[in-house]
Coordinates of N, CA, C and O in Angstrom, one line a residue:
M1439 N 43.6 -46.0 -4.0 CA 44.9 -45.5 -4.0 C 44.8 -44.1 -4.6 O 44.1 -43.8 -5.6
D1440 N 45.4 -43.1 -4.0 CA 45.4 -41.7 -4.5 C 46.5 -41.5 -5.4 O 47.3 -42.3 -5.7
D1441 N 46.6 -40.2 -5.9 CA 47.6 -39.9 -7.0 C 49.0 -39.9 -6.4 O 50.0 -39.7 -7.2
T1442 N 49.3 -40.0 -5.2 CA 50.6 -40.0 -4.6 C 51.1 -41.5 -4.5 O 52.3 -41.7 -4.2
G1443 N 50.2 -42.4 -4.8 CA 50.6 -43.8 -4.7 C 50.4 -44.4 -3.3 O 50.7 -45.5 -3.1
R1444 N 49.8 -43.6 -2.5 CA 49.5 -44.1 -1.1 C 48.1 -44.8 -1.1 O 47.2 -44.4 -1.7
C1445 N 48.1 -45.9 -0.3 CA 46.8 -46.6 -0.2 C 46.6 -46.8 1.3 O 47.4 -47.4 2.0
C1446 N 45.6 -46.3 1.8 CA 45.3 -46.4 3.2 C 44.5 -47.6 3.5 O 43.4 -47.8 2.9
G1447 N 44.9 -48.4 4.5 CA 44.1 -49.5 4.9 C 43.0 -49.1 6.0 O 42.9 -47.9 6.3
T1448 N 42.4 -50.1 6.5 CA 41.4 -49.8 7.5 C 41.9 -50.3 8.9 O 42.8 -51.1 9.0
G1449 N 41.4 -49.7 9.9 CA 41.8 -50.1 11.3 C 43.2 -49.8 11.5 O 43.7 -48.7 11.2
A1450 N 43.9 -50.8 12.1 CA 45.3 -50.5 12.5 C 46.3 -50.8 11.4 O 47.5 -50.6 11.6
L1451 N 45.8 -51.2 10.2 CA 46.7 -51.6 9.1 C 46.6 -50.5 8.0 O 45.6 -50.1 7.7
A1452 N 47.8 -50.1 7.5 CA 47.9 -49.2 6.4 C 49.0 -49.6 5.5 O 50.0 -50.2 5.9
V1453 N 48.7 -49.4 4.2 CA 49.7 -49.8 3.2 C 50.0 -48.5 2.4 O 49.1 -47.7 2.1
Q1454 N 51.3 -48.2 2.2 CA 51.7 -47.0 1.5 C 52.9 -47.3 0.6 O 53.7 -48.2 0.9
R1455 N 52.9 -46.6 -0.5 CA 54.1 -46.7 -1.4 C 55.3 -46.0 -0.6 O 55.1 -44.9 -0.1
A1456 N 56.4 -46.7 -0.6 CA 57.6 -46.2 0.1 C 58.1 -44.9 -0.6 O 58.3 -44.9 -1.8
G1457 N 58.3 -43.9 0.2 CA 58.9 -42.7 -0.4 C 60.4 -42.8 -0.4 O 61.0 -43.7 0.2
A1458 N 61.1 -41.9 -1.1 CA 62.5 -42.0 -1.3 C 63.3 -42.1 0.0 O 64.3 -42.8 0.1
G1459 N 62.8 -41.3 1.0 CA 63.5 -41.3 2.3 C 63.3 -42.5 3.1 O 63.9 -42.6 4.2
Q1460 N 62.4 -43.4 2.7 CA 62.1 -44.6 3.5 C 63.0 -45.8 3.1 O 62.7 -46.9 3.5
W1461 N 64.0 -45.6 2.3 CA 64.9 -46.7 1.9 C 65.4 -47.5 3.1 O 65.5 -48.7 3.1
P1462 N 65.8 -46.8 4.3 CA 66.3 -47.6 5.4 C 65.2 -48.6 5.9 O 65.5 -49.7 6.4
V1463 N 64.0 -48.2 5.9 CA 62.9 -49.0 6.4 C 62.7 -50.2 5.4 O 62.6 -51.3 5.8
V1464 N 62.7 -49.9 4.1 CA 62.6 -51.0 3.1 C 63.7 -52.0 3.3 O 63.5 -53.2 3.3
R1465 N 64.9 -51.5 3.5 CA 66.1 -52.4 3.7 C 65.9 -53.2 4.9 O 66.1 -54.5 4.9
E1466 N 65.5 -52.6 6.0 CA 65.3 -53.4 7.3 C 64.2 -54.4 7.1 O 64.5 -55.6 7.6
V1467 N 63.1 -54.1 6.5 CA 62.1 -55.1 6.3 C 62.5 -56.2 5.4 O 62.2 -57.4 5.6
R1468 N 63.2 -55.8 4.3 CA 63.6 -56.8 3.3 C 64.6 -57.8 4.0 O 64.6 -59.0 3.8
L1469 N 65.5 -57.3 4.8 CA 66.5 -58.2 5.5 C 65.7 -59.1 6.5 O 66.1 -60.3 6.7
R1470 N 64.7 -58.6 7.2 CA 63.9 -59.4 8.1 C 63.3 -60.6 7.3 O 63.2 -61.7 7.7
A1471 N 62.8 -60.2 6.1 CA 62.1 -61.2 5.2 C 63.1 -62.3 4.8 O 62.8 -63.5 4.9
L1472 N 64.3 -61.9 4.4 CA 65.3 -62.9 4.0 C 65.7 -63.8 5.1 O 66.1 -64.9 4.9
T1473 N 65.8 -63.2 6.3 CA 66.2 -64.0 7.5 C 65.0 -65.0 7.9 O 65.3 -66.1 8.3
D1474 N 63.8 -64.5 7.8 CA 62.6 -65.3 8.2 C 62.4 -66.5 7.3 O 62.1 -67.6 7.7
A1475 N 62.5 -66.2 6.0 CA 62.2 -67.2 5.0 C 63.2 -67.3 3.8 O 62.9 -67.0 2.7
P1476 N 64.5 -67.6 4.1 CA 65.5 -67.5 3.1 C 65.2 -68.5 1.9 O 65.7 -68.2 0.8
W1477 N 64.5 -69.5 2.1 CA 64.2 -70.5 1.1 C 63.2 -70.0 0.1 O 63.1 -70.5 -1.0
A1478 N 62.5 -68.9 0.4 CA 61.4 -68.4 -0.4 C 61.8 -67.4 -1.4 O 61.0 -67.0 -2.3
F1479 N 63.1 -66.9 -1.4 CA 63.5 -65.8 -2.2 C 64.7 -66.2 -3.1 O 65.4 -67.1 -2.8
G1480 N 64.8 -65.4 -4.2 CA 65.9 -65.7 -5.1 C 67.2 -65.1 -4.6 O 68.3 -65.4 -5.1
S1481 N 67.2 -64.2 -3.6 CA 68.4 -63.6 -3.0 C 68.7 -64.2 -1.7 O 68.0 -65.1 -1.2
T1482 N 69.8 -63.7 -1.1 CA 70.2 -64.2 0.3 C 70.4 -63.0 1.2 O 70.6 -61.9 0.8
P1483 N 70.3 -63.3 2.5 CA 70.6 -62.2 3.4 C 72.0 -61.6 3.2 O 72.2 -60.4 3.2
A1484 N 73.0 -62.5 3.0 CA 74.3 -62.0 2.9 C 74.5 -61.1 1.7 O 75.1 -60.0 1.7
R1485 N 73.8 -61.4 0.6 CA 73.9 -60.6 -0.7 C 73.3 -59.2 -0.4 O 73.9 -58.2 -0.7
E1486 N 72.1 -59.2 0.2 CA 71.4 -57.9 0.4 C 72.0 -57.1 1.5 O 72.0 -55.9 1.4
E1487 N 72.6 -57.7 2.5 CA 73.3 -57.0 3.6 C 74.5 -56.3 3.0 O 75.0 -55.3 3.5
G1488 N 75.1 -56.9 2.0 CA 76.3 -56.4 1.3 C 76.1 -55.2 0.4 O 77.0 -54.5 0.0
L1489 N 74.8 -54.8 0.1 CA 74.5 -53.7 -0.7 C 74.7 -52.4 0.1 O 74.3 -52.3 1.2
D1490 N 75.3 -51.4 -0.6 CA 75.6 -50.2 0.1 C 74.4 -49.3 0.2 O 73.4 -49.5 -0.5
D1491 N 74.4 -48.2 1.0 CA 73.3 -47.3 1.1 C 72.8 -46.7 -0.2 O 71.6 -46.6 -0.4
G1492 N 73.8 -46.4 -1.0 CA 73.4 -45.8 -2.3 C 72.6 -46.7 -3.2 O 71.6 -46.3 -3.9
T1493 N 72.9 -48.0 -3.1 CA 72.1 -49.0 -3.9 C 70.7 -49.1 -3.4 O 69.8 -49.1 -4.1
W1494 N 70.6 -49.1 -2.0 CA 69.3 -49.2 -1.4 C 68.5 -47.9 -1.7 O 67.3 -48.0 -2.1
R1495 N 69.1 -46.8 -1.6 CA 68.4 -45.5 -1.9 C 67.9 -45.5 -3.4 O 66.8 -45.2 -3.6
H1496 N 68.8 -46.0 -4.3 CA 68.4 -46.0 -5.7 C 67.2 -47.0 -5.9 O 66.3 -46.7 -6.7
R1497 N 67.3 -48.2 -5.3 CA 66.2 -49.2 -5.4 C 64.9 -48.6 -5.1 O 63.9 -48.8 -5.8
V1498 N 64.8 -47.8 -4.0 CA 63.5 -47.3 -3.5 C 63.1 -46.0 -4.3 O 62.0 -45.9 -4.7
E1499 N 64.1 -45.1 -4.6 CA 63.8 -43.9 -5.3 C 63.3 -44.2 -6.7 O 62.4 -43.6 -7.2
D1500 N 63.9 -45.2 -7.4 CA 63.5 -45.5 -8.8 C 62.5 -46.7 -8.9 O 62.2 -47.1 -10.0
G1501 N 62.1 -47.2 -7.8 CA 61.2 -48.4 -7.8 C 59.8 -48.1 -7.3 O 59.5 -47.0 -6.9
D1502 N 59.0 -49.2 -7.3 CA 57.7 -49.1 -6.7 C 57.7 -50.1 -5.5 O 57.4 -51.3 -5.7
W1503 N 58.0 -49.7 -4.3 CA 58.0 -50.5 -3.1 C 56.9 -50.1 -2.3 O 56.6 -48.9 -2.2
F1504 N 56.2 -51.0 -1.6 CA 55.1 -50.8 -0.8 C 55.4 -51.4 0.6 O 55.9 -52.5 0.7
L1505 N 55.0 -50.6 1.6 CA 55.2 -51.1 3.0 C 53.8 -51.2 3.7 O 52.9 -50.4 3.5
A1506 N 53.6 -52.3 4.5 CA 52.4 -52.4 5.3 C 52.8 -52.0 6.7 O 53.9 -52.4 7.2
W1507 N 52.0 -51.2 7.3 CA 52.3 -50.6 8.6 C 51.2 -51.0 9.6 O 50.0 -51.1 9.3
S1508 N 51.6 -51.4 10.8 CA 50.7 -51.7 11.9 C 51.3 -51.1 13.2 O 52.5 -51.3 13.5
A1509 N 50.5 -50.3 13.8 CA 50.9 -49.6 15.1 C 52.3 -48.9 14.9 O 53.2 -49.0 15.7
G1510 N 52.5 -48.2 13.8 CA 53.7 -47.5 13.5 C 54.9 -48.3 13.1 O 56.0 -47.7 13.0
R1511 N 54.7 -49.5 12.9 CA 55.9 -50.4 12.5 C 55.6 -51.1 11.2 O 54.5 -51.5 10.9
A1512 N 56.6 -51.1 10.3 CA 56.5 -51.7 9.0 C 56.5 -53.3 9.3 O 57.5 -53.8 9.9
V1513 N 55.5 -53.9 8.8 CA 55.3 -55.4 9.0 C 55.2 -56.2 7.7 O 55.0 -57.4 7.8
G1514 N 55.4 -55.5 6.6 CA 55.3 -56.2 5.3 C 55.9 -55.4 4.2 O 56.0 -54.1 4.3
V1515 N 56.2 -56.0 3.1 CA 56.8 -55.3 2.0 C 56.5 -56.1 0.7 O 56.3 -57.3 0.7
V1516 N 56.4 -55.3 -0.4 CA 56.3 -55.9 -1.7 C 56.9 -54.9 -2.7 O 56.8 -53.7 -2.4
A1517 N 57.3 -55.3 -3.8 CA 57.8 -54.4 -4.9 C 57.3 -54.8 -6.2 O 57.0 -56.0 -6.4
L1518 N 57.3 -53.8 -7.1 CA 57.0 -54.1 -8.5 C 58.3 -54.0 -9.3 O 59.0 -53.1 -9.1
A1519 N 58.5 -54.9 -10.2 CA 59.7 -54.9 -11.0 C 59.3 -54.9 -12.5 O 58.3 -55.6 -12.9
P1520 N 60.1 -54.3 -13.3 CA 59.8 -54.4 -14.8 C 60.1 -55.8 -15.2 O 60.9 -56.5 -14.6
V1521 N 59.5 -56.2 -16.3 CA 59.9 -57.5 -16.9 C 60.4 -57.3 -18.3 O 60.4 -56.2 -18.8
D1522 N 61.0 -58.4 -18.8 CA 61.5 -58.3 -20.2 C 60.5 -57.9 -21.2 O 59.4 -58.5 -21.4
A1523 N 60.7 -56.7 -21.7 CA 59.7 -56.1 -22.7 C 59.3 -57.1 -23.8 O 58.2 -57.2 -24.2
G1524 N 60.3 -57.8 -24.3 CA 60.1 -58.7 -25.4 C 59.2 -59.9 -25.1 O 58.4 -60.3 -25.9
S1525 N 59.4 -60.4 -23.9 CA 58.6 -61.6 -23.5 C 57.3 -61.4 -22.9 O 56.4 -62.2 -23.1
R1526 N 57.1 -60.3 -22.1 CA 55.9 -60.0 -21.5 C 55.6 -58.5 -21.5 O 55.5 -57.9 -20.4
A1527 N 55.4 -58.0 -22.7 CA 55.1 -56.5 -22.8 C 53.8 -56.2 -22.0 O 52.9 -57.0 -22.0
G1528 N 53.8 -55.1 -21.4 CA 52.6 -54.7 -20.7 C 52.4 -55.4 -19.3 O 51.3 -55.4 -18.8
E1529 N 53.4 -55.9 -18.8 CA 53.3 -56.7 -17.6 C 54.4 -56.2 -16.6 O 55.5 -55.8 -16.9
R1530 N 54.1 -56.3 -15.3 CA 55.0 -56.0 -14.2 C 55.1 -57.3 -13.3 O 54.1 -58.1 -13.3
D1531 N 56.2 -57.4 -12.6 CA 56.3 -58.5 -11.7 C 56.2 -58.1 -10.3 O 56.8 -57.0 -9.9
L1532 N 55.6 -58.9 -9.5 CA 55.5 -58.7 -8.0 C 56.7 -59.4 -7.4 O 56.8 -60.6 -7.7
V1533 N 57.5 -58.8 -6.7 CA 58.7 -59.4 -6.1 C 58.9 -59.0 -4.6 O 58.3 -58.0 -4.2
S1534 N 59.7 -59.7 -3.9 CA 60.1 -59.4 -2.6 C 58.9 -59.4 -1.6 O 59.0 -58.8 -0.5
M1535 N 57.9 -60.1 -1.9 CA 56.7 -60.1 -1.0 C 56.9 -60.8 0.3 O 57.4 -62.0 0.3
W1536 N 56.6 -60.2 1.4 CA 56.8 -60.8 2.7 C 55.9 -60.0 3.7 O 55.8 -58.8 3.6
V1537 N 55.3 -60.8 4.7 CA 54.6 -60.2 5.8 C 55.1 -60.9 7.0 O 55.3 -62.1 7.1
E1538 N 55.4 -60.1 8.1 CA 55.8 -60.6 9.3 C 54.9 -61.7 9.8 O 53.7 -61.6 9.7
P1539 N 55.5 -62.8 10.4 CA 54.6 -64.0 10.8 C 53.4 -63.6 11.7 O 52.3 -64.1 11.5
D1540 N 53.6 -62.7 12.6 CA 52.5 -62.3 13.5 C 51.4 -61.6 12.8 O 50.3 -61.4 13.4
H1541 N 51.6 -61.1 11.6 CA 50.6 -60.4 10.8 C 50.0 -61.1 9.6 O 49.2 -60.6 8.9
R1542 N 50.5 -62.4 9.5 CA 49.9 -63.2 8.4 C 48.5 -63.6 8.7 O 48.1 -63.9 9.8
G1543 N 47.7 -63.5 7.6 CA 46.3 -63.9 7.8 C 45.4 -62.7 8.3 O 44.2 -62.9 8.4
G1544 N 46.0 -61.6 8.4 CA 45.3 -60.4 8.9 C 45.0 -59.3 7.9 O 44.5 -58.2 8.3
G1545 N 45.2 -59.6 6.6 CA 44.9 -58.6 5.6 C 46.1 -57.9 5.0 O 46.0 -57.2 4.0
A1546 N 47.2 -57.9 5.7 CA 48.4 -57.1 5.2 C 48.9 -57.6 3.9 O 49.1 -56.8 3.0
A1547 N 48.9 -58.9 3.6 CA 49.4 -59.4 2.4 C 48.5 -59.0 1.2 O 48.9 -58.6 0.2
T1548 N 47.2 -59.2 1.5 CA 46.2 -58.8 0.5 C 46.3 -57.3 0.1 O 46.3 -56.9 -1.0
A1549 N 46.4 -56.5 1.2 CA 46.5 -55.0 0.9 C 47.8 -54.7 0.2 O 47.7 -53.8 -0.7
L1550 N 48.9 -55.3 0.5 CA 50.1 -55.1 -0.3 C 50.0 -55.5 -1.8 O 50.3 -54.7 -2.6
V1551 N 49.4 -56.7 -2.0 CA 49.3 -57.1 -3.4 C 48.4 -56.2 -4.2 O 48.6 -55.8 -5.3
E1552 N 47.2 -55.8 -3.6 CA 46.3 -55.0 -4.3 C 46.8 -53.6 -4.5 O 46.6 -53.0 -5.6
A1553 N 47.6 -53.0 -3.6 CA 48.2 -51.7 -3.8 C 49.2 -51.8 -5.0 O 49.2 -50.9 -5.8
A1554 N 50.0 -52.8 -5.0 CA 51.0 -53.0 -6.1 C 50.3 -53.2 -7.4 O 50.7 -52.6 -8.4
C1555 N 49.2 -54.0 -7.4 CA 48.5 -54.2 -8.7 C 47.9 -52.9 -9.2 O 47.9 -52.7 -10.4
A1556 N 47.3 -52.2 -8.3 CA 46.7 -50.9 -8.7 C 47.7 -49.9 -9.2 O 47.5 -49.2 -10.2
R1557 N 48.9 -49.9 -8.6 CA 50.0 -49.1 -9.2 C 50.4 -49.6 -10.6 O 50.7 -48.7 -11.4
A1558 N 50.5 -50.9 -10.7 CA 50.9 -51.4 -12.1 C 49.8 -51.0 -13.1 O 50.2 -50.6 -14.2
A1559 N 48.5 -51.1 -12.8 CA 47.5 -50.8 -13.7 C 47.5 -49.3 -14.0 O 47.4 -48.9 -15.2
A1560 N 47.7 -48.4 -13.0 CA 47.8 -47.0 -13.2 C 49.0 -46.6 -14.1 O 48.9 -45.6 -14.8
G1561 N 50.0 -47.4 -14.1 CA 51.2 -47.2 -14.9 C 51.0 -47.8 -16.3 O 52.0 -47.8 -17.1
G1562 N 49.9 -48.4 -16.6 CA 49.7 -48.9 -18.0 C 49.9 -50.4 -18.1 O 49.7 -50.9 -19.2
A1563 N 50.2 -51.1 -17.1 CA 50.4 -52.6 -17.2 C 49.0 -53.3 -17.3 O 48.1 -52.9 -16.5
A1564 N 48.9 -54.2 -18.1 CA 47.7 -55.0 -18.3 C 47.7 -56.2 -17.3 O 46.6 -56.7 -16.9
A1565 N 48.9 -56.7 -16.9 CA 49.0 -57.9 -16.1 C 50.1 -57.7 -15.1 O 51.0 -57.0 -15.2
V1566 N 50.0 -58.5 -14.0 CA 51.0 -58.6 -13.0 C 51.3 -60.1 -12.8 O 50.4 -60.9 -12.7
G1567 N 52.6 -60.4 -12.8 CA 53.0 -61.8 -12.7 C 53.9 -61.9 -11.4 O 54.4 -61.0 -10.9
L1568 N 54.2 -63.2 -11.1 CA 55.1 -63.5 -9.9 C 55.5 -64.9 -10.0 O 55.0 -65.7 -10.8
W1569 N 56.6 -65.2 -9.3 CA 57.1 -66.6 -9.2 C 56.9 -67.1 -7.8 O 57.2 -66.3 -6.8
V1570 N 56.5 -68.3 -7.6 CA 56.3 -68.9 -6.3 C 57.3 -70.1 -6.3 O 57.2 -71.0 -7.2
V1571 N 58.1 -70.2 -5.3 CA 59.1 -71.3 -5.1 C 58.3 -72.6 -4.8 O 57.3 -72.6 -4.0
D1572 N 58.8 -73.7 -5.3 CA 58.3 -75.0 -5.0 C 58.4 -75.2 -3.4 O 59.3 -74.7 -2.8
G1573 N 57.4 -75.8 -2.9 CA 57.4 -76.1 -1.5 C 56.8 -75.0 -0.6 O 56.9 -74.9 0.6
N1574 N 56.1 -74.1 -1.3 CA 55.4 -73.0 -0.6 C 53.9 -72.9 -1.0 O 53.4 -72.0 -1.6
P1575 N 53.2 -74.0 -0.6 CA 51.8 -74.1 -1.0 C 50.9 -73.0 -0.4 O 49.9 -72.6 -1.0
R1576 N 51.3 -72.5 0.8 CA 50.5 -71.4 1.4 C 50.5 -70.2 0.5 O 49.5 -69.6 0.2
A1577 N 51.7 -69.8 0.0 CA 51.8 -68.7 -0.9 C 51.0 -68.9 -2.2 O 50.3 -68.0 -2.6
R1578 N 51.2 -70.0 -2.7 CA 50.4 -70.3 -4.0 C 48.9 -70.2 -3.8 O 48.2 -69.6 -4.6
R1579 N 48.4 -70.8 -2.7 CA 47.0 -70.7 -2.5 C 46.5 -69.3 -2.3 O 45.5 -68.8 -2.7
F1580 N 47.3 -68.5 -1.5 CA 47.0 -67.1 -1.3 C 46.9 -66.3 -2.6 O 45.9 -65.6 -2.9
Y1581 N 47.9 -66.5 -3.5 CA 47.9 -65.8 -4.8 C 46.7 -66.3 -5.7 O 46.1 -65.5 -6.3
E1582 N 46.4 -67.5 -5.6 CA 45.3 -68.0 -6.4 C 44.0 -67.4 -5.9 O 43.1 -67.1 -6.7
R1583 N 43.8 -67.2 -4.6 CA 42.6 -66.6 -4.0 C 42.5 -65.1 -4.5 O 41.4 -64.6 -4.6
L1584 N 43.6 -64.5 -4.9 CA 43.6 -63.1 -5.4 C 43.5 -63.1 -6.9 O 43.7 -62.0 -7.5
G1585 N 43.3 -64.2 -7.5 CA 43.1 -64.2 -9.0 C 44.3 -64.6 -9.8 O 44.2 -64.6 -11.1
F1586 N 45.4 -64.9 -9.2 CA 46.6 -65.3 -10.0 C 46.4 -66.7 -10.5 O 45.8 -67.5 -9.7
R1587 N 46.8 -67.0 -11.7 CA 46.6 -68.3 -12.3 C 48.0 -68.8 -12.8 O 48.8 -68.0 -13.3
L1588 N 48.2 -70.1 -12.8 CA 49.4 -70.7 -13.3 C 49.5 -70.4 -14.8 O 48.6 -70.5 -15.5
T1589 N 50.8 -70.2 -15.2 CA 51.1 -69.9 -16.6 C 51.7 -71.1 -17.3 O 51.8 -71.1 -18.5
G1590 N 52.1 -72.1 -16.5 CA 52.9 -73.2 -17.1 C 54.4 -73.0 -17.2 O 55.1 -73.9 -17.6
Q1591 N 54.8 -71.8 -16.9 CA 56.2 -71.4 -16.9 C 56.9 -71.9 -15.6 O 56.4 -71.7 -14.5
R1592 N 58.1 -72.5 -15.8 CA 58.9 -72.9 -14.6 C 60.3 -72.5 -14.9 O 60.7 -72.4 -16.0
K1593 N 61.0 -72.3 -13.8 CA 62.5 -72.0 -13.9 C 63.1 -72.4 -12.6 O 62.5 -72.6 -11.6
P1594 N 64.5 -72.6 -12.6 CA 65.2 -72.8 -11.4 C 65.3 -71.6 -10.5 O 65.4 -70.5 -11.1
L1595 N 65.3 -71.7 -9.2 CA 65.4 -70.6 -8.3 C 66.9 -70.0 -8.5 O 67.8 -70.8 -8.4
P1596 N 67.0 -68.7 -8.8 CA 68.4 -68.2 -9.1 C 69.5 -68.6 -8.0 O 70.6 -68.9 -8.4
R1597 N 69.2 -68.5 -6.8 CA 70.2 -68.8 -5.8 C 70.4 -70.2 -5.5 O 71.3 -70.6 -4.8
S1598 N 69.5 -71.1 -6.0 CA 69.5 -72.5 -5.7 C 68.9 -73.3 -6.9 O 67.7 -73.6 -6.9
P1599 N 69.7 -73.5 -7.9 CA 69.2 -74.1 -9.2 C 68.5 -75.4 -9.0 O 67.8 -75.9 -9.9
D1600 N 68.7 -76.1 -7.9 CA 68.1 -77.4 -7.7 C 66.6 -77.3 -7.2 O 65.9 -78.3 -7.1
V1601 N 66.2 -76.1 -6.9 CA 64.8 -75.8 -6.5 C 64.1 -75.0 -7.6 O 64.7 -74.2 -8.3
G1602 N 62.9 -75.4 -7.9 CA 62.1 -74.7 -9.0 C 61.2 -73.7 -8.5 O 60.9 -73.6 -7.3
E1603 N 60.7 -72.9 -9.4 CA 59.7 -71.9 -9.2 C 58.7 -72.0 -10.3 O 59.0 -72.4 -11.4
E1604 N 57.5 -71.6 -10.0 CA 56.5 -71.5 -11.1 C 55.8 -70.2 -11.1 O 55.7 -69.5 -10.1
R1605 N 55.4 -69.8 -12.4 CA 54.9 -68.4 -12.6 C 53.4 -68.4 -12.6 O 52.7 -69.3 -13.1
L1606 N 52.9 -67.4 -11.9 CA 51.5 -67.1 -11.9 C 51.3 -65.7 -12.4 O 52.2 -64.9 -12.3
R1607 N 50.1 -65.3 -12.9 CA 49.8 -64.0 -13.3 C 48.3 -63.7 -13.3 O 47.5 -64.7 -13.2
R1608 N 48.0 -62.4 -13.3 CA 46.6 -62.0 -13.3 C 46.5 -60.6 -13.9 O 47.5 -60.0 -14.1
A1609 N 45.3 -60.2 -14.2 CA 45.1 -58.8 -14.7 C 45.5 -57.9 -13.6 O 45.3 -58.1 -12.5
A1610 N 46.1 -56.8 -14.0 CA 46.6 -55.7 -13.1 C 45.4 -55.1 -12.4 O 45.3 -54.9 -11.2
A1611 N 44.4 -54.7 -13.2 CA 43.2 -54.1 -12.7 C 42.2 -55.2 -12.3 O 42.0 -56.2 -13.0
P1612 N 41.5 -55.0 -11.2 CA 40.4 -56.0 -10.8 C 39.4 -56.0 -11.9 O 39.1 -55.1 -12.6
G1613 N 38.8 -57.2 -12.1 CA 37.9 -57.3 -13.2 C 37.1 -58.5 -13.0 O 36.3 -59.1 -13.4

């Protein structure tokens, strides 16, 4: 990753940190994610569709969003979110992770996670955490392959309290 936050992939795949002007692309990919796998996220398509342009612009300008590109098209997204300083100081959360079904298993997800973790480490974070919804063993296995480990923390999914999530974390920098 270079000092602009961009990370170039190999071959037809590239991952880059979304620039301020790319908020419409981030919104479009995020809405595709929520439509494709609504059960996997804490938000809903209706909630995010209802956000105005200014909110989306602010999310991208003030956040760390990454897009995976293939053949000039955004095919994946992930974001870093701050966490409660009191409970997990020095940690960032990986959120909104999604890769288009046709690009799963081709390296886009790994490139997105590694770019986000590198950004977290460059910003001083020692660890990166995430929540995986119950009933998504593929995601859990994927994160475990990348070094994430169960923390023992569980909570209800915000949009559906009868469904649980479990927390995983790993060091931000490879090691």
